[in-house]
Amino acid sequence: MQKRNISDIIESYLKDVLRDASDVEIRRSEIANRFECVPSQINYVINTRFTPKQGYAVESKRGGGGYIRIMKLQVVDEAEYLDRIILMIQDSISLRDANAIIENMVHEQLIDEKQAFIMRAAVDDAIVQSIDKPNQARAIILKHIVERLKYR
């Protein structure tokens, strides 16, 4: 049996809470106490696992009454959503971020698992590593695929 690390456990907990609501407001210290970890561990999870590329927006307020609000980004108009993805990709994208975008597109039912498999293959390191600037090549490929999805 594989042991899950604390970051995975915190991520799972927050996603469970978000399953029933479009947003959640938390206090970093309360979550840290709940999982017996340092507050910076909560920051790490939020900064790496709740990004726009993964379908989330985060806002925070520091101070005595401070909070962190995590919101699921909603797909209102598919073409507009795909345009936002293209803007997020920019001129360069890592394999990790590309896979996060693809996974979020599956989650939002914009593509199915077969299409996701093909997209992952197109942006895989095995394909782009032979090019001078692999992250730029990956961004170009992913942008073109997402753009084509608007016209299917």
Coordinates of N, CA, C and O in Angstrom, one line a residue:
M1 N 0.8 -1.2 0.0 CA 0.0 0.0 0.0 C 0.9 1.3 0.0 O 1.8 1.4 0.8
Q2 N 0.6 2.2 -0.9 CA 1.4 3.4 -1.0 C 1.0 4.4 0.0 O -0.2 4.7 0.2
K3 N 1.9 5.0 0.7 CA 1.7 6.0 1.8 C 1.5 7.3 1.1 O 2.4 7.7 0.3
R4 N 0.5 8.0 1.4 CA 0.3 9.4 0.8 C 1.0 10.4 1.7 O 1.0 10.3 2.9
N5 N 1.5 11.4 1.1 CA 2.2 12.5 1.8 C 1.2 13.5 2.3 O 0.1 13.5 1.9
I6 N 1.6 14.4 3.2 CA 0.8 15.3 3.8 C 0.2 16.3 2.8 O -1.0 16.7 2.9
S7 N 0.9 16.6 1.7 CA 0.4 17.5 0.7 C -0.8 16.9 0.0 O -1.8 17.5 -0.3
D8 N -0.7 15.6 -0.3 CA -1.7 14.9 -1.0 C -3.0 14.8 -0.1 O -4.1 15.0 -0.6
I9 N -2.8 14.6 1.2 CA -3.9 14.5 2.1 C -4.6 15.9 2.2 O -5.8 15.9 2.2
I10 N -3.9 17.0 2.3 CA -4.4 18.3 2.4 C -5.2 18.6 1.1 O -6.3 19.1 1.2
E11 N -4.6 18.4 0.0 CA -5.2 18.6 -1.3 C -6.5 17.8 -1.4 O -7.6 18.4 -1.8
S12 N -6.5 16.6 -1.0 CA -7.7 15.7 -1.1 C -8.8 16.3 -0.2 O -10.0 16.4 -0.6
Y13 N -8.4 16.7 1.0 CA -9.4 17.3 2.0 C -10.1 18.6 1.4 O -11.3 18.7 1.4
L14 N -9.2 19.5 0.8 CA -9.8 20.7 0.3 C -10.7 20.4 -1.0 O -11.7 21.1 -1.1
K15 N -10.3 19.5 -1.8 CA -11.1 19.1 -3.0 C -12.4 18.5 -2.5 O -13.4 18.7 -3.2
D16 N -12.4 17.7 -1.5 CA -13.6 17.2 -0.9 C -14.6 18.3 -0.5 O -15.8 18.2 -0.7
V17 N -14.0 19.3 0.2 CA -14.9 20.4 0.6 C -15.4 21.1 -0.6 O -16.6 21.5 -0.6
L18 N -14.6 21.3 -1.6 CA -15.0 22.0 -2.8 C -16.0 21.2 -3.7 O -16.6 21.8 -4.5
R19 N -16.0 20.0 -3.5 CA -17.0 19.1 -4.2 C -18.4 19.6 -4.0 O -19.2 19.5 -4.9
D20 N -18.7 20.0 -2.8 CA -20.1 20.4 -2.4 C -20.3 21.9 -2.5 O -21.4 22.4 -2.3
A21 N -19.3 22.7 -2.9 CA -19.4 24.2 -3.0 C -18.6 24.7 -4.1 O -17.6 24.1 -4.5
S22 N -18.9 25.9 -4.6 CA -18.1 26.5 -5.7 C -16.9 27.2 -5.1 O -15.9 27.5 -5.8
D23 N -16.9 27.5 -3.8 CA -15.7 28.1 -3.2 C -15.6 27.7 -1.7 O -16.6 27.3 -1.1
V24 N -14.5 27.8 -1.1 CA -14.3 27.5 0.3 C -13.3 28.6 0.8 O -12.4 29.1 0.2
E25 N -13.7 29.1 2.0 CA -12.8 30.0 2.7 C -12.2 29.3 3.9 O -12.9 28.8 4.7
I26 N -10.9 29.4 4.0 CA -10.2 28.7 5.1 C -9.3 29.6 5.8 O -8.9 30.7 5.3
R27 N -8.9 29.3 7.0 CA -7.8 29.9 7.7 C -6.6 29.0 7.7 O -6.8 27.8 8.1
R28 N -5.5 29.5 7.3 CA -4.3 28.7 7.1 C -3.9 28.0 8.4 O -3.6 26.8 8.4
S29 N -4.0 28.7 9.5 CA -3.6 28.2 10.8 C -4.5 27.0 11.3 O -4.1 26.0 11.8
E30 N -5.8 27.2 11.0 CA -6.8 26.1 11.4 C -6.5 24.8 10.6 O -6.5 23.7 11.2
I31 N -6.2 25.0 9.3 CA -6.0 23.8 8.5 C -4.6 23.1 8.9 O -4.5 21.9 9.0
A32 N -3.6 24.0 9.2 CA -2.3 23.5 9.7 C -2.5 22.7 11.0 O -1.9 21.6 11.2
N33 N -3.3 23.3 11.9 CA -3.6 22.6 13.2 C -4.3 21.2 12.9 O -4.0 20.2 13.6
R34 N -5.3 21.2 12.0 CA -6.0 20.0 11.8 C -5.1 18.9 11.3 O -5.3 17.7 11.6
F35 N -4.1 19.2 10.4 CA -3.3 18.2 9.9 C -1.9 18.2 10.5 O -1.0 17.5 10.1
E36 N -1.7 18.9 11.6 CA -0.5 18.9 12.4 C 0.7 19.1 11.5 O 1.7 18.3 11.5
C37 N 0.7 20.3 10.8 CA 1.8 20.6 10.0 C 2.0 22.1 10.1 O 1.2 22.8 10.8
V38 N 3.1 22.6 9.5 CA 3.3 24.1 9.6 C 2.5 24.8 8.6 O 2.1 24.2 7.5
P39 N 2.1 26.0 8.8 CA 1.2 26.8 7.9 C 1.8 26.9 6.5 O 1.1 27.0 5.5
S40 N 3.1 27.0 6.4 CA 3.7 27.1 5.1 C 3.4 25.8 4.2 O 3.4 25.9 3.0
Q41 N 3.1 24.7 4.8 CA 2.7 23.5 4.1 C 1.4 23.8 3.4 O 1.2 23.3 2.2
I42 N 0.5 24.5 4.0 CA -0.8 24.9 3.4 C -0.6 25.8 2.2 O -1.2 25.6 1.2
N43 N 0.3 26.7 2.4 CA 0.7 27.6 1.3 C 1.2 26.8 0.1 O 0.8 27.1 -1.0
Y44 N 2.1 25.9 0.4 CA 2.7 25.0 -0.7 C 1.6 24.3 -1.5 O 1.5 24.3 -2.7
V45 N 0.6 23.7 -0.7 CA -0.4 22.9 -1.4 C -1.3 23.9 -2.2 O -1.6 23.6 -3.4
I46 N -1.7 25.0 -1.7 CA -2.5 25.9 -2.4 C -1.8 26.5 -3.7 O -2.4 26.6 -4.8
N47 N -0.5 26.8 -3.5 CA 0.2 27.4 -4.6 C 0.6 26.4 -5.7 O 0.8 26.8 -6.9
T48 N 0.6 25.2 -5.4 CA 1.0 24.2 -6.4 C -0.2 23.3 -6.9 O -0.1 22.8 -8.0
R49 N -1.3 23.2 -6.2 CA -2.3 22.3 -6.5 C -3.7 23.0 -6.8 O -4.6 22.3 -7.2
F50 N -3.7 24.3 -6.6 CA -5.0 25.0 -6.8 C -4.7 26.3 -7.7 O -4.9 27.4 -7.3
T51 N -4.2 26.0 -8.9 CA -3.8 27.1 -9.8 C -4.9 27.3 -10.9 O -5.7 26.4 -11.0
P52 N -4.9 28.4 -11.6 CA -5.8 28.5 -12.7 C -5.7 27.4 -13.7 O -6.7 27.0 -14.3
K53 N -4.5 26.9 -14.0 CA -4.3 25.9 -14.9 C -5.0 24.6 -14.5 O -5.3 23.7 -15.3
Q54 N -5.2 24.5 -13.2 CA -5.9 23.3 -12.7 C -7.3 23.6 -12.4 O -8.0 22.7 -11.8
G55 N -7.8 24.8 -12.8 CA -9.2 25.1 -12.7 C -9.6 25.8 -11.4 O -10.8 25.8 -11.0
Y56 N -8.7 26.5 -10.7 CA -9.0 27.2 -9.5 C -8.5 28.6 -9.5 O -7.5 28.9 -10.1
A57 N -9.2 29.4 -8.7 CA -8.7 30.8 -8.5 C -8.6 30.9 -6.9 O -9.4 30.3 -6.2
V58 N -7.5 31.6 -6.5 CA -7.3 31.8 -5.1 C -7.1 33.2 -4.8 O -6.5 34.0 -5.5
E59 N -7.8 33.7 -3.7 CA -7.5 35.0 -3.2 C -7.3 34.9 -1.7 O -7.8 34.0 -1.0
S60 N -6.5 35.8 -1.2 CA -6.2 35.8 0.3 C -6.1 37.2 0.9 O -5.9 38.1 0.2
K61 N -6.4 37.2 2.2 CA -6.3 38.4 2.9 C -5.4 38.1 4.2 O -5.7 37.1 4.9
R62 N -4.4 38.9 4.4 CA -3.5 38.6 5.5 C -4.0 39.4 6.7 O -4.8 40.3 6.6
G63 N -3.5 39.1 7.8 CA -3.8 39.8 9.0 C -4.7 39.0 10.0 O -5.0 37.8 9.7
G64 N -5.1 39.6 11.1 CA -5.9 38.9 12.1 C -7.1 38.3 11.6 O -7.5 37.2 12.0
G65 N -7.9 38.9 10.7 CA -9.1 38.3 10.2 C -8.8 37.7 8.8 O -9.8 37.6 8.0
G66 N -7.6 37.4 8.6 CA -7.2 36.9 7.2 C -7.8 35.5 6.9 O -8.2 34.8 7.7
Y67 N -7.9 35.3 5.6 CA -8.4 34.0 5.1 C -7.8 33.7 3.7 O -7.1 34.5 3.1
I68 N -8.0 32.5 3.3 CA -7.7 32.1 1.9 C -9.0 31.6 1.3 O -9.6 30.7 1.9
R69 N -9.4 32.1 0.2 CA -10.6 31.6 -0.5 C -10.1 30.9 -1.8 O -9.4 31.4 -2.6
I70 N -10.6 29.7 -1.9 CA -10.3 28.9 -3.1 C -11.6 28.7 -3.8 O -12.6 28.3 -3.3
M71 N -11.6 29.1 -5.1 CA -12.8 29.0 -5.9 C -12.6 28.1 -7.2 O -11.6 28.2 -7.8
K72 N -13.6 27.3 -7.5 CA -13.5 26.5 -8.7 C -13.9 27.4 -9.8 O -14.9 28.2 -9.7
L73 N -13.1 27.4 -10.9 CA -13.4 28.2 -12.1 C -14.5 27.5 -12.8 O -14.5 26.3 -13.0
Q74 N -15.6 28.2 -13.2 CA -16.7 27.6 -13.8 C -16.7 27.8 -15.4 O -16.3 28.8 -15.8
V75 N -17.0 26.7 -16.1 CA -17.1 26.8 -17.5 C -18.5 27.4 -17.9 O -19.5 26.7 -17.6
V76 N -18.6 28.6 -18.3 CA -19.8 29.2 -18.7 C -20.0 29.1 -20.2 O -21.0 28.5 -20.7
D77 N -19.1 29.5 -20.9 CA -19.1 29.4 -22.4 C -17.8 28.6 -22.8 O -16.7 29.1 -22.5
E78 N -18.0 27.5 -23.5 CA -16.9 26.7 -23.9 C -15.8 27.4 -24.7 O -14.6 27.3 -24.4
A79 N -16.2 28.2 -25.7 CA -15.2 28.9 -26.5 C -14.5 29.9 -25.7 O -13.3 30.0 -25.8
E80 N -15.2 30.6 -24.8 CA -14.5 31.6 -23.9 C -13.5 30.9 -23.0 O -12.4 31.4 -22.7
Y81 N -13.9 29.8 -22.4 CA -13.1 29.0 -21.5 C -11.8 28.5 -22.3 O -10.7 28.6 -21.8
L82 N -12.0 28.0 -23.5 CA -10.8 27.6 -24.3 C -9.9 28.8 -24.6 O -8.7 28.6 -24.6
D83 N -10.5 30.0 -24.9 CA -9.7 31.2 -25.1 C -8.9 31.5 -23.9 O -7.7 31.9 -24.0
R84 N -9.5 31.3 -22.7 CA -8.7 31.6 -21.4 C -7.6 30.6 -21.3 O -6.5 31.0 -20.8
I85 N -7.8 29.4 -21.7 CA -6.7 28.4 -21.6 C -5.6 28.8 -22.5 O -4.4 28.7 -22.1
I86 N -5.9 29.2 -23.7 CA -4.9 29.6 -24.7 C -4.1 30.8 -24.1 O -2.8 30.8 -24.2
L87 N -4.7 31.7 -23.4 CA -4.0 32.9 -22.8 C -3.1 32.4 -21.7 O -2.0 32.9 -21.5
M88 N -3.6 31.4 -20.9 CA -2.8 30.8 -19.8 C -1.5 30.2 -20.3 O -0.5 30.2 -19.6
I89 N -1.6 29.6 -21.4 CA -0.4 28.8 -21.9 C 0.7 29.7 -22.2 O 1.9 29.4 -22.0
Q90 N 0.4 30.9 -22.7 CA 1.5 31.9 -23.1 C 2.4 31.4 -24.1 O 2.1 30.7 -25.0
D91 N 3.7 31.8 -24.0 CA 4.7 31.4 -25.0 C 5.5 30.2 -24.6 O 6.3 29.6 -25.4
S92 N 5.3 29.7 -23.4 CA 6.1 28.5 -22.9 C 5.3 27.8 -21.8 O 4.6 28.5 -21.1
I93 N 5.4 26.5 -21.8 CA 4.6 25.8 -20.8 C 5.4 24.5 -20.4 O 5.9 23.8 -21.3
S94 N 5.4 24.2 -19.1 CA 6.1 23.0 -18.7 C 5.2 21.8 -19.0 O 4.0 21.9 -19.1
L95 N 5.8 20.6 -18.9 CA 5.0 19.4 -19.1 C 4.0 19.3 -18.0 O 2.8 18.9 -18.2
R96 N 4.4 19.6 -16.8 CA 3.5 19.5 -15.6 C 2.3 20.4 -15.8 O 1.1 20.0 -15.6
D97 N 2.5 21.6 -16.2 CA 1.4 22.6 -16.4 C 0.5 22.1 -17.6 O -0.7 22.3 -17.5
A98 N 1.1 21.6 -18.6 CA 0.3 21.2 -19.8 C -0.6 20.0 -19.4 O -1.8 20.0 -19.7
N99 N 0.0 19.1 -18.6 CA -0.8 18.0 -18.2 C -2.0 18.4 -17.2 O -3.1 17.9 -17.2
A100 N -1.7 19.4 -16.4 CA -2.7 20.0 -15.5 C -3.9 20.6 -16.3 O -5.1 20.4 -16.0
I101 N -3.6 21.3 -17.4 CA -4.6 21.9 -18.2 C -5.4 20.8 -18.9 O -6.6 20.8 -18.9
I102 N -4.7 19.8 -19.4 CA -5.4 18.7 -20.1 C -6.3 17.9 -19.1 O -7.5 17.6 -19.4
E103 N -5.8 17.7 -17.9 CA -6.6 17.0 -16.9 C -7.9 17.8 -16.5 O -9.0 17.3 -16.3
N104 N -7.7 19.1 -16.4 CA -8.8 20.0 -16.1 C -9.8 20.0 -17.2 O -11.1 20.1 -17.0
M105 N -9.4 19.9 -18.5 CA -10.3 19.9 -19.6 C -11.1 18.6 -19.6 O -12.3 18.6 -19.9
V106 N -10.5 17.5 -19.1 CA -11.3 16.2 -19.0 C -12.3 16.4 -17.9 O -13.5 16.0 -18.0
H107 N -11.8 17.0 -16.7 CA -12.7 17.2 -15.6 C -13.9 18.0 -16.0 O -15.0 17.7 -15.5
E108 N -13.7 19.0 -16.8 CA -14.8 19.9 -17.2 C -15.6 19.3 -18.4 O -16.5 20.0 -18.9
Q109 N -15.2 18.1 -18.8 CA -15.9 17.4 -19.9 C -15.8 18.2 -21.2 O -16.7 18.1 -22.1
L110 N -14.7 18.9 -21.4 CA -14.4 19.5 -22.7 C -13.8 18.5 -23.7 O -14.0 18.7 -24.9
I111 N -13.1 17.6 -23.1 CA -12.5 16.5 -23.9 C -12.7 15.2 -23.2 O -13.0 15.2 -22.0
D112 N -12.6 14.1 -23.9 CA -12.7 12.8 -23.2 C -11.3 12.2 -23.0 O -10.3 12.8 -23.4
E113 N -11.3 11.1 -22.3 CA -10.0 10.5 -22.0 C -9.1 10.1 -23.2 O -7.9 10.2 -23.2
K114 N -9.8 9.7 -24.3 CA -9.1 9.3 -25.5 C -8.4 10.6 -26.1 O -7.2 10.6 -26.5
Q115 N -9.1 11.7 -26.2 CA -8.6 12.9 -26.7 C -7.5 13.4 -25.7 O -6.4 13.9 -26.2
A116 N -7.6 13.3 -24.4 CA -6.6 13.7 -23.5 C -5.3 12.9 -23.7 O -4.2 13.4 -23.7
F117 N -5.5 11.6 -24.0 CA -4.3 10.7 -24.2 C -3.5 11.2 -25.4 O -2.3 11.3 -25.4
I118 N -4.3 11.5 -26.5 CA -3.6 12.0 -27.7 C -2.9 13.4 -27.4 O -1.8 13.6 -27.9
M119 N -3.6 14.3 -26.7 CA -3.0 15.6 -26.4 C -1.7 15.4 -25.5 O -0.7 16.0 -25.7
R120 N -1.8 14.5 -24.5 CA -0.6 14.2 -23.7 C 0.6 13.7 -24.5 O 1.7 14.1 -24.3
A121 N 0.2 12.8 -25.5 CA 1.3 12.3 -26.4 C 1.9 13.4 -27.2 O 3.1 13.4 -27.4
A122 N 1.1 14.3 -27.7 CA 1.6 15.4 -28.5 C 2.5 16.4 -27.8 O 3.4 17.0 -28.4
V123 N 2.3 16.6 -26.5 CA 3.1 17.5 -25.7 C 4.2 16.8 -24.8 O 4.9 17.5 -24.1
D124 N 4.3 15.5 -24.9 CA 5.2 14.8 -24.1 C 6.7 15.2 -24.3 O 7.1 15.6 -25.4
D125 N 7.5 15.0 -23.3 CA 8.9 15.3 -23.4 C 9.6 14.5 -24.5 O 10.5 15.1 -25.2
A126 N 9.1 13.3 -24.8 CA 9.7 12.5 -25.8 C 9.6 13.2 -27.2 O 10.4 13.0 -28.1
I127 N 8.6 14.0 -27.4 CA 8.3 14.7 -28.6 C 9.1 16.0 -28.7 O 9.8 16.2 -29.7
V128 N 9.0 16.8 -27.7 CA 9.6 18.1 -27.8 C 11.0 18.3 -27.3 O 11.6 19.3 -27.5
Q129 N 11.6 17.3 -26.7 CA 13.0 17.4 -26.1 C 14.0 17.6 -27.3 O 15.1 18.1 -27.0
S130 N 13.7 17.1 -28.5 CA 14.7 17.2 -29.6 C 14.7 18.6 -30.2 O 15.5 18.9 -31.0
I131 N 13.8 19.5 -29.7 CA 13.7 20.8 -30.2 C 14.5 21.7 -29.3 O 14.6 21.5 -28.1
D132 N 15.1 22.8 -29.8 CA 15.9 23.7 -29.0 C 15.2 24.2 -27.8 O 15.7 24.3 -26.7
K133 N 13.9 24.7 -27.9 CA 13.2 25.2 -26.8 C 11.9 24.4 -26.6 O 10.8 24.8 -27.0
P134 N 12.0 23.3 -25.8 CA 10.9 22.3 -25.7 C 9.7 22.9 -25.1 O 8.5 22.6 -25.5
N135 N 9.8 23.8 -24.1 CA 8.6 24.4 -23.5 C 7.9 25.3 -24.4 O 6.6 25.5 -24.4
Q136 N 8.6 26.0 -25.3 CA 8.0 26.8 -26.3 C 7.3 26.0 -27.4 O 6.1 26.3 -27.8
A137 N 7.9 24.9 -27.8 CA 7.3 24.0 -28.8 C 6.0 23.4 -28.2 O 5.0 23.3 -28.8
R138 N 6.1 23.0 -26.9 CA 4.9 22.4 -26.2 C 3.8 23.4 -26.2 O 2.6 23.1 -26.4
A139 N 4.1 24.7 -25.9 CA 3.1 25.7 -25.8 C 2.4 25.9 -27.2 O 1.2 26.0 -27.3
I140 N 3.2 25.9 -28.3 CA 2.6 26.1 -29.6 C 1.7 24.9 -29.9 O 0.6 25.1 -30.4
I141 N 2.2 23.7 -29.7 CA 1.3 22.5 -30.0 C 0.0 22.6 -29.2 O -1.0 22.4 -29.7
L142 N 0.1 22.8 -27.9 CA -1.1 22.8 -27.0 C -2.0 23.9 -27.4 O -3.2 23.7 -27.5
K143 N -1.5 25.1 -27.7 CA -2.4 26.2 -28.2 C -3.2 25.8 -29.4 O -4.4 26.1 -29.5
H144 N -2.5 25.2 -30.4 CA -3.1 24.8 -31.6 C -4.2 23.8 -31.4 O -5.3 23.9 -32.0
I145 N -3.9 22.8 -30.6 CA -4.9 21.8 -30.3 C -6.1 22.4 -29.6 O -7.3 22.2 -30.0
V146 N -5.9 23.3 -28.6 CA -7.0 23.9 -27.9 C -7.8 24.8 -28.8 O -9.1 24.8 -28.8
E147 N -7.1 25.5 -29.7 CA -7.8 26.4 -30.7 C -8.7 25.6 -31.6 O -9.9 25.9 -31.8
R148 N -8.3 24.4 -32.0 CA -9.1 23.5 -32.9 C -10.3 23.0 -32.2 O -11.3 22.8 -32.8
L149 N -10.2 22.8 -30.9 CA -11.4 22.3 -30.1 C -12.6 23.3 -30.2 O -13.7 22.9 -30.0
K150 N -12.3 24.5 -30.4 CA -13.4 25.5 -30.5 C -14.3 25.3 -31.7 O -15.4 25.7 -31.7
Y151 N -13.7 24.6 -32.7 CA -14.4 24.5 -34.0 C -14.8 23.0 -34.3 O -15.0 22.7 -35.5
R152 N -14.9 22.2 -33.3 CA -15.3 20.8 -33.6 C -16.8 20.7 -33.8 O -17.6 21.4 -33.5

